Coordinates of N, CA and C and ligand atoms in Angstrom, one line a residue:
M1 N 90.9 117.3 131.1 CA 90.3 118.2 130.0 C 91.6 119.1 129.6
I2 N 92.4 119.4 130.3 CA 93.7 120.3 129.8 C 94.4 119.4 128.9
E3 N 94.4 118.1 129.0 CA 95.4 117.3 128.1 C 94.5 117.2 127.0
S4 N 93.2 117.1 126.8 CA 92.5 116.8 125.6 C 92.5 118.1 124.7
F5 N 92.5 119.3 125.6 CA 92.6 120.5 124.7 C 94.0 120.7 124.1
E6 N 94.9 120.2 124.8 CA 96.5 120.4 124.3 C 96.6 119.6 123.1
K7 N 95.8 118.6 122.7 CA 95.9 117.8 121.5 C 95.3 118.5 120.3
L8 N 94.6 119.5 120.5 CA 94.1 120.4 119.3 C 95.3 121.2 118.7
P9 N 94.8 121.4 117.4 CA 95.9 121.9 116.6 C 96.0 123.4 117.1
G10 N 97.0 124.0 117.3 CA 97.3 125.5 117.8 C 97.0 125.7 118.9
V11 N 96.7 124.7 120.0 CA 96.6 125.1 121.5 C 97.7 124.5 122.2
G12 N 98.5 125.5 122.8 CA 99.4 125.0 123.6 C 99.0 124.8 125.2
P13 N 100.0 124.3 126.0 CA 99.7 124.1 127.4 C 98.9 125.2 128.3
K14 N 99.4 126.5 127.9 CA 98.9 127.7 128.6 C 97.4 128.0 128.2
T15 N 97.1 127.8 126.8 CA 95.7 128.1 126.3 C 94.9 126.9 126.9
A16 N 95.4 125.7 126.8 CA 94.5 124.5 127.3 C 94.1 124.6 128.7
Q17 N 95.1 125.3 129.6 CA 94.7 125.5 131.0 C 93.6 126.6 131.1
R18 N 93.8 127.8 130.3 CA 93.0 128.8 130.3 C 91.6 128.4 129.9
L19 N 91.4 127.6 128.8 CA 90.1 127.0 128.3 C 89.3 126.4 129.3
T20 N 90.3 125.4 129.9 CA 89.7 124.6 131.1 C 89.1 125.5 132.2
F21 N 89.9 126.3 132.7 CA 89.3 127.2 133.7 C 88.2 128.1 133.3
Y22 N 88.2 128.4 132.1 CA 87.0 129.2 131.6 C 85.8 128.3 131.6
L23 N 86.1 127.2 131.2 CA 84.6 126.3 131.2 C 84.2 126.1 132.6
L24 N 85.0 126.2 133.5 CA 84.5 126.0 135.0 C 83.5 127.0 135.3
H25 N 83.5 128.2 134.6 CA 82.6 129.3 135.0 C 81.5 129.4 134.0
V26 N 81.4 128.4 133.1 CA 80.3 128.5 132.1 C 79.0 127.8 132.8
P27 N 77.8 128.3 132.5 CA 76.6 127.7 133.2 C 76.6 126.0 132.6
Q28 N 76.0 125.3 133.6 CA 75.9 123.9 133.2 C 75.2 123.5 132.0
S29 N 74.0 124.3 131.5 CA 73.3 124.0 130.5 C 74.1 124.3 129.3
E30 N 75.0 125.2 129.2 CA 75.9 125.4 128.0 C 76.9 124.2 128.0
L31 N 77.4 123.9 129.0 CA 78.3 122.7 129.1 C 77.7 121.4 128.5
D32 N 76.4 121.3 129.0 CA 75.6 120.1 128.5 C 75.5 120.1 127.0
K33 N 75.2 121.4 126.5 CA 75.1 121.5 125.0 C 76.3 121.1 124.2
F34 N 77.5 121.7 124.8 CA 78.7 121.6 124.3 C 79.3 120.0 124.3
A35 N 78.8 119.5 125.3 CA 79.3 118.0 125.5 C 78.2 117.2 124.6
N36 N 77.2 117.6 124.4 CA 76.2 116.9 123.4 C 76.7 116.9 121.9
S37 N 77.1 118.3 121.7 CA 77.4 118.3 120.2 C 78.7 117.6 120.0
L38 N 79.5 117.6 121.0 CA 80.9 117.1 120.8 C 80.9 115.5 120.7
E39 N 79.8 114.9 121.4 CA 79.6 113.6 121.5 C 78.9 113.0 120.1
N40 N 78.1 114.0 119.4 CA 77.5 113.7 118.3 C 78.2 114.2 117.0
L41 N 79.2 114.6 117.3 CA 80.1 115.5 116.1 C 80.2 114.4 114.9
K42 N 80.9 113.2 115.4 CA 81.2 112.1 114.2 C 79.9 111.1 113.9
K43 N 79.2 111.1 114.9 CA 77.9 110.2 114.9 C 77.0 110.7 113.8
N44 N 76.6 112.1 113.9 CA 75.8 112.7 113.1 C 76.1 113.4 111.6
T45 N 77.5 113.3 111.4 CA 78.0 113.9 110.1 C 78.3 112.8 109.2
I46 N 78.1 113.1 108.1 CA 78.4 112.0 107.0 C 79.0 112.9 105.8
L47 N 79.7 112.1 104.9 CA 80.1 112.9 103.6 C 79.0 112.8 102.5
C48 N 78.9 113.8 102.0 CA 77.6 113.8 100.8 C 78.4 113.1 99.7
S49 N 77.6 112.1 99.2 CA 78.0 111.3 98.2 C 78.3 111.9 96.6
N50 N 77.8 113.2 96.7 CA 77.8 113.9 95.5 C 79.2 114.8 95.4
C51 N 79.1 115.6 96.4 CA 80.3 116.9 96.6 C 81.2 116.4 97.5
F52 N 81.1 115.6 98.5 CA 81.9 115.1 99.6 C 82.1 116.2 100.7
M53 N 81.1 117.0 100.7 CA 81.1 118.2 101.7 C 80.5 117.4 103.0
I54 N 81.2 117.7 104.1 CA 80.7 117.1 105.5 C 79.2 117.9 105.9
D55 N 78.1 116.9 106.1 CA 76.8 117.6 106.4 C 76.2 116.5 107.2
E56 N 74.9 116.8 107.7 CA 74.2 115.9 108.4 C 73.3 115.1 107.5
K57 N 73.3 115.3 106.3 CA 72.4 114.7 105.5 C 73.0 114.4 104.1
D58 N 72.6 113.3 103.3 CA 73.2 113.0 102.0 C 72.1 112.9 101.1
P59 N 72.0 113.6 100.0 CA 73.0 114.7 99.6 C 72.8 115.9 100.7
C60 N 73.9 116.7 100.7 CA 74.0 117.8 101.6 C 73.2 118.8 101.2
S61 N 73.1 119.8 102.3 CA 72.1 120.9 102.1 C 72.4 121.8 100.8
I62 N 73.7 121.8 100.4 CA 74.1 122.7 99.2 C 73.5 121.9 98.0
C63 N 73.9 120.6 97.9 CA 73.3 119.8 96.6 C 72.1 119.7 96.5
S64 N 71.4 119.6 97.7 CA 69.8 119.4 97.5 C 69.1 120.7 97.5
D65 N 69.9 121.9 97.4 CA 69.1 123.2 97.2 C 68.9 123.4 95.7
S66 N 67.8 123.5 95.4 CA 67.5 123.5 93.9 C 67.6 124.9 93.3
Q67 N 67.9 125.8 94.3 CA 67.7 127.3 93.8 C 69.2 127.5 93.4
R68 N 70.1 126.6 93.7 CA 71.6 126.7 93.4 C 71.9 126.5 91.9
D69 N 72.9 127.1 91.3 CA 73.4 127.0 89.9 C 74.0 125.7 89.7
Q70 N 73.2 124.7 89.0 CA 73.6 123.4 88.8 C 74.9 123.2 87.8
S71 N 75.2 124.3 87.1 CA 75.9 124.3 86.0 C 77.6 124.6 86.4
T72 N 77.6 125.1 87.5 CA 79.0 125.6 88.0 C 79.4 124.7 89.2
L73 N 80.7 124.0 89.0 CA 81.2 123.3 90.2 C 82.4 124.1 90.6
C74 N 82.4 124.5 91.8 CA 83.7 125.0 92.4 C 84.5 123.8 93.2
V75 N 85.7 123.6 92.8 CA 86.6 122.5 93.3 C 87.5 123.3 94.5
V76 N 87.4 122.6 95.8 CA 88.1 123.1 96.8 C 88.9 121.9 97.5
E77 N 89.8 122.3 98.3 CA 90.7 121.4 99.1 C 89.9 120.7 100.3
Q78 N 89.3 121.7 101.0 CA 88.9 121.3 102.3 C 87.3 121.7 102.6
P79 N 86.6 120.9 103.5 CA 85.3 121.6 103.7 C 85.3 122.9 104.2
L80 N 86.2 123.4 105.0 CA 86.3 124.8 105.5 C 86.4 125.7 104.4
D81 N 86.8 125.3 103.2 CA 87.0 126.4 102.1 C 85.6 126.6 101.6
V82 N 84.7 125.5 101.7 CA 83.4 125.8 101.4 C 82.7 126.7 102.3
L83 N 83.0 126.7 103.6 CA 82.3 127.5 104.6 C 82.7 129.1 104.4
A84 N 84.0 129.0 103.9 CA 84.6 130.5 103.7 C 84.3 130.9 102.6
L85 N 83.9 130.4 101.4 CA 83.3 130.7 100.2 C 81.8 131.1 100.4
E86 N 80.9 130.2 101.3 CA 79.7 130.7 101.5 C 79.5 131.7 102.3
K87 N 80.4 132.3 102.9 CA 80.4 133.3 103.9 C 80.1 134.8 103.2
G88 N 80.9 134.5 102.0 CA 80.9 135.7 101.0 C 79.6 135.8 100.2
R89 N 78.7 135.0 100.2 CA 77.5 134.7 99.4 C 77.3 135.1 98.0
G90 N 78.6 135.5 97.4 CA 78.6 135.8 96.1 C 78.5 134.5 95.1
Y91 N 78.7 133.4 95.4 CA 78.8 132.1 94.7 C 77.6 131.3 95.0
K92 N 76.8 131.0 93.8 CA 75.7 130.3 94.0 C 75.6 128.9 93.4
G93 N 76.7 128.6 93.0 CA 76.8 127.2 92.2 C 77.0 126.0 93.3
L94 N 77.6 125.0 92.8 CA 77.7 123.8 93.7 C 79.4 123.4 93.8
Y95 N 79.5 122.7 94.9 CA 81.2 122.5 95.1 C 81.3 121.0 94.8
H96 N 82.8 120.9 94.9 CA 83.4 119.4 95.0 C 84.6 119.6 96.0
V97 N 84.4 118.9 97.1 CA 85.5 119.0 98.2 C 86.4 117.7 97.9
L98 N 87.7 118.0 97.8 CA 88.6 117.0 97.4 C 89.2 116.5 98.7
H99 N 89.2 116.9 99.8 CA 89.7 116.6 101.1 C 91.2 116.1 101.0
G100 N 91.8 117.3 100.4 CA 93.4 117.4 100.6 C 93.8 117.9 99.0
R101 N 95.2 117.7 98.9 CA 95.7 118.2 97.8 C 96.7 117.2 97.2
I102 N 97.3 117.3 96.0 CA 98.3 116.4 95.6 C 99.5 116.7 96.3
D103 N 100.2 116.1 96.9 CA 101.6 116.4 97.7 C 102.5 115.2 97.7
P104 N 103.4 115.2 96.5 CA 104.2 113.9 96.5 C 105.2 113.9 97.7
L105 N 105.6 115.1 98.1 CA 106.7 114.9 99.2 C 106.0 114.3 100.4
N106 N 104.7 114.2 100.7 CA 104.0 113.6 101.7 C 103.1 112.3 101.3
N107 N 103.6 111.8 100.0 CA 103.1 110.6 99.6 C 101.5 110.8 99.3
I108 N 101.0 111.8 99.0 CA 99.7 111.9 98.6 C 99.4 112.3 97.1
G109 N 99.0 111.3 96.6 CA 98.6 111.2 95.2 C 97.3 111.5 94.9
P110 N 96.9 111.5 93.5 CA 95.5 111.8 93.0 C 94.6 110.8 93.6
E111 N 95.0 109.5 93.8 CA 94.1 108.5 94.3 C 93.8 108.8 95.8
E112 N 94.6 109.5 96.5 CA 94.2 109.7 97.8 C 93.2 110.7 98.2
I113 N 93.0 111.6 97.2 CA 91.9 112.8 97.3 C 90.7 112.3 96.4
F114 N 89.7 113.1 96.4 CA 88.4 112.7 95.5 C 88.6 113.4 94.2
V115 N 89.7 112.9 93.5 CA 89.8 113.5 92.0 C 88.8 112.6 91.1
N116 N 89.1 111.3 91.1 CA 88.4 110.5 90.1 C 86.7 110.7 90.3
Q117 N 86.3 111.0 91.6 CA 85.0 111.1 91.9 C 84.3 112.5 91.2
L118 N 85.5 113.3 91.0 CA 85.0 114.7 90.3 C 85.0 114.4 88.9
I119 N 86.0 113.7 88.3 CA 86.0 113.4 86.8 C 84.7 112.6 86.6
S120 N 84.4 111.6 87.0 CA 83.0 110.8 86.8 C 81.9 111.7 87.1
R121 N 81.9 112.5 88.1 CA 80.7 113.4 88.2 C 80.6 114.3 87.0
I122 N 81.6 114.9 86.5 CA 81.7 115.8 85.2 C 81.1 115.0 84.1
N123 N 81.8 113.8 84.0 CA 81.2 112.9 82.9 C 79.8 112.5 82.7
K124 N 79.3 112.3 84.1 CA 78.0 111.9 84.2 C 77.0 113.0 83.9
Q125 N 77.4 114.2 84.3 CA 76.3 115.5 84.1 C 76.8 116.3 83.0
E126 N 77.5 115.7 81.9 CA 78.1 116.4 81.0 C 77.2 117.5 80.5
S127 N 75.9 117.4 80.4 CA 74.9 118.1 79.7 C 74.6 119.3 80.6
I128 N 74.8 119.1 81.8 CA 74.4 120.1 83.0 C 75.6 121.0 83.1
I129 N 76.7 120.5 83.4 CA 77.9 121.2 84.0 C 78.6 122.0 82.9
K130 N 78.7 123.2 83.1 CA 79.3 124.1 82.1 C 80.5 124.7 82.5
E131 N 80.7 124.8 83.7 CA 82.1 125.4 84.2 C 82.6 124.8 85.5
I132 N 83.9 124.6 85.5 CA 84.5 124.0 86.7 C 85.5 125.0 87.1
I133 N 85.3 125.7 88.4 CA 86.2 126.5 88.9 C 87.1 125.8 89.9
L134 N 88.3 126.0 89.6 CA 89.4 125.4 90.4 C 89.9 126.3 91.5
A135 N 89.4 126.1 92.6 CA 89.7 127.0 93.7 C 90.5 126.2 94.9
T136 N 91.4 125.6 94.5 CA 92.4 125.0 95.3 C 93.5 126.2 95.8
N137 N 94.1 126.0 96.7 CA 94.9 127.0 97.4 C 96.0 127.5 96.7
P138 N 96.3 128.9 96.5 CA 97.5 129.4 95.7 C 98.9 128.9 96.1
T139 N 99.0 127.6 96.8 CA 100.3 127.1 97.1 C 100.9 126.2 96.1
M140 N 101.9 125.9 96.4 CA 102.7 125.0 95.2 C 101.8 123.8 95.0
E141 N 101.3 123.1 96.1 CA 100.6 121.9 96.2 C 99.3 122.1 95.5
G142 N 98.7 123.2 95.9 CA 97.4 123.5 95.3 C 97.2 123.9 94.0
E143 N 98.5 124.6 93.3 CA 98.7 124.9 91.9 C 98.9 123.5 91.2
A144 N 99.7 122.5 91.6 CA 99.9 121.3 91.1 C 98.7 120.5 91.1
T145 N 97.8 120.6 92.0 CA 96.5 119.9 92.0 C 95.6 120.5 90.9
A146 N 95.5 121.7 91.0 CA 94.8 122.4 89.9 C 95.0 121.9 88.5
M147 N 96.4 121.8 88.3 CA 96.9 121.6 87.1 C 96.6 120.2 86.7
Y148 N 96.7 119.3 87.6 CA 96.6 117.9 87.3 C 94.9 117.7 86.9
I149 N 94.1 118.4 87.7 CA 92.6 118.2 87.6 C 92.2 118.6 86.0
A150 N 92.8 119.9 85.7 CA 92.5 120.5 84.5 C 92.8 119.6 83.3
K151 N 94.2 118.9 83.7 CA 94.6 118.0 82.5 C 93.8 116.9 82.5
Q152 N 93.2 116.2 83.4 CA 92.4 115.1 83.4 C 91.0 115.6 82.8
I153 N 90.5 116.7 83.1 CA 89.2 116.9 82.6 C 89.3 117.3 81.2
K154 N 90.3 118.0 80.7 CA 90.3 118.3 79.2 C 90.4 117.2 78.4
S155 N 91.2 116.0 79.1 CA 91.5 114.8 78.1 C 90.4 114.0 78.1
Q156 N 89.2 114.3 78.8 CA 87.8 113.4 78.7 C 86.7 114.5 78.4
N157 N 86.9 115.6 78.2 CA 85.7 116.5 78.1 C 86.1 117.9 77.5
E158 N 86.0 118.1 76.3 CA 86.5 119.3 75.7 C 85.4 120.5 75.9
K159 N 84.2 120.3 76.2 CA 83.3 121.3 76.1 C 83.4 122.1 77.4
V160 N 83.5 121.6 78.4 CA 83.3 122.3 79.9 C 84.6 123.2 80.0
K161 N 84.2 124.6 80.6 CA 85.0 125.8 80.7 C 85.8 125.3 82.1
I162 N 87.0 125.6 82.1 CA 87.8 125.5 83.3 C 88.3 126.8 83.7
T163 N 88.0 127.3 84.9 CA 88.5 128.5 85.3 C 89.4 128.4 86.7
R164 N 90.3 129.3 86.9 CA 91.0 129.2 88.1 C 90.9 130.7 88.8
I165 N 90.5 130.5 90.2 CA 90.4 131.8 91.1 C 91.7 132.2 91.3
G166 N 92.0 133.5 91.9 CA 93.3 133.8 92.0 C 93.6 135.3 92.4
R167 N 93.2 136.1 91.5 CA 93.6 137.5 91.6 C 93.1 137.9 93.1
G168 N 94.0 138.6 93.7 CA 93.9 139.1 95.1 C 94.2 138.2 96.2
L169 N 94.2 136.9 95.9 CA 94.7 135.9 97.0 C 96.2 135.9 97.1
P170 N 96.6 136.1 98.4 CA 98.1 136.1 98.5 C 98.6 134.8 98.3
V171 N 99.7 134.7 97.5 CA 100.5 133.6 97.1 C 100.8 132.7 98.2
G172 N 100.7 131.5 98.4 CA 101.2 130.7 99.5 C 100.1 130.5 100.7
A173 N 99.0 131.3 100.5 CA 98.1 131.2 101.5 C 96.8 130.4 101.5
D174 N 96.1 130.1 102.6 CA 95.1 129.2 102.7 C 93.7 130.0 102.3
L175 N 93.0 129.2 101.4 CA 91.6 129.9 101.3 C 90.9 130.4 102.5
E176 N 90.9 129.4 103.3 CA 90.0 129.4 104.5 C 90.3 130.8 105.6
Y177 N 91.6 131.2 105.3 CA 92.0 132.4 106.0 C 91.8 133.8 105.4
A178 N 91.3 133.5 104.1 CA 91.1 135.0 103.3 C 89.8 135.6 103.7
D179 N 89.7 137.0 103.7 CA 88.6 137.7 104.2 C 87.7 137.5 103.1
D180 N 86.3 137.6 103.3 CA 85.2 137.7 102.6 C 85.4 138.4 101.2
T181 N 85.7 139.6 101.2 CA 85.9 140.6 100.1 C 87.0 139.8 99.3
T182 N 88.1 139.7 99.7 CA 89.2 139.1 98.9 C 88.6 137.7 98.1
L183 N 88.0 136.9 98.9 CA 87.6 135.6 98.3 C 86.5 136.0 97.2
Q184 N 85.6 136.9 97.4 CA 84.7 137.2 96.5 C 85.2 137.7 95.2
R185 N 86.3 138.6 95.5 CA 87.0 139.3 94.4 C 87.7 138.2 93.5
A186 N 88.4 137.2 94.1 CA 89.3 136.1 93.5 C 88.2 135.2 92.8
M187 N 87.0 135.1 93.1 CA 86.0 134.4 92.7 C 85.4 135.1 91.1
E188 N 85.3 136.5 91.5 CA 84.9 137.2 90.2 C 85.8 137.2 89.3
G189 N 86.9 137.5 89.7 CA 88.3 137.7 88.6 C 88.8 136.3 88.2
R190 N 88.1 135.4 88.2 CA 88.5 134.0 87.8 C 88.9 134.1 86.3
N191 N 89.9 133.5 86.1 CA 90.6 133.3 84.7 C 90.3 131.9 83.9
E192 N 90.3 132.0 82.6 CA 90.2 130.8 81.9 C 91.5 130.0 82.2
Y193 N 91.3 128.7 82.5 CA 92.7 128.0 82.9 C 93.0 126.9 81.8
Ligands
ZN1 ZN1 76.9 117.7 98.5

């Protein structure tokens, strides 16, 4: 158990030990629940074929929610960014999860993330989608990714509005660590890109 915990990101040997001994004091029923969700974590989750969010069903619960604004797409790097933005409750549109960012130093090009899928989604729903919010992280790679995507969209579709969130977000930071208020402000203060 200690060895397994040690393999998790951000967990050192000391924490791994502490977590393991903590679990020894947790009621068996809780442990069973934990073990069960761990066992089914990958079996029961799939990628939404529309937005590539991780969910238990396809289309995901966000895409299949008819109450949401179908005319706005928010493009994020990771599924965790969706969770962070959803916590703020200010955004009511749909998402597109790239599952990464363009990062030439680590050999990650546009083909390695879900960019083409985004472009064809926009082209297919040309009459519905009115705005694309680029919410990649305000890091060098995130900016480069936003720039690349904006260029791709503009070359194929002149009508759709492209905006970029930013105001209030610390430069170099990850979206998932920003607090709800900052994220909401960044979303409200998005600029034409
Ligand atoms: Zn979806």
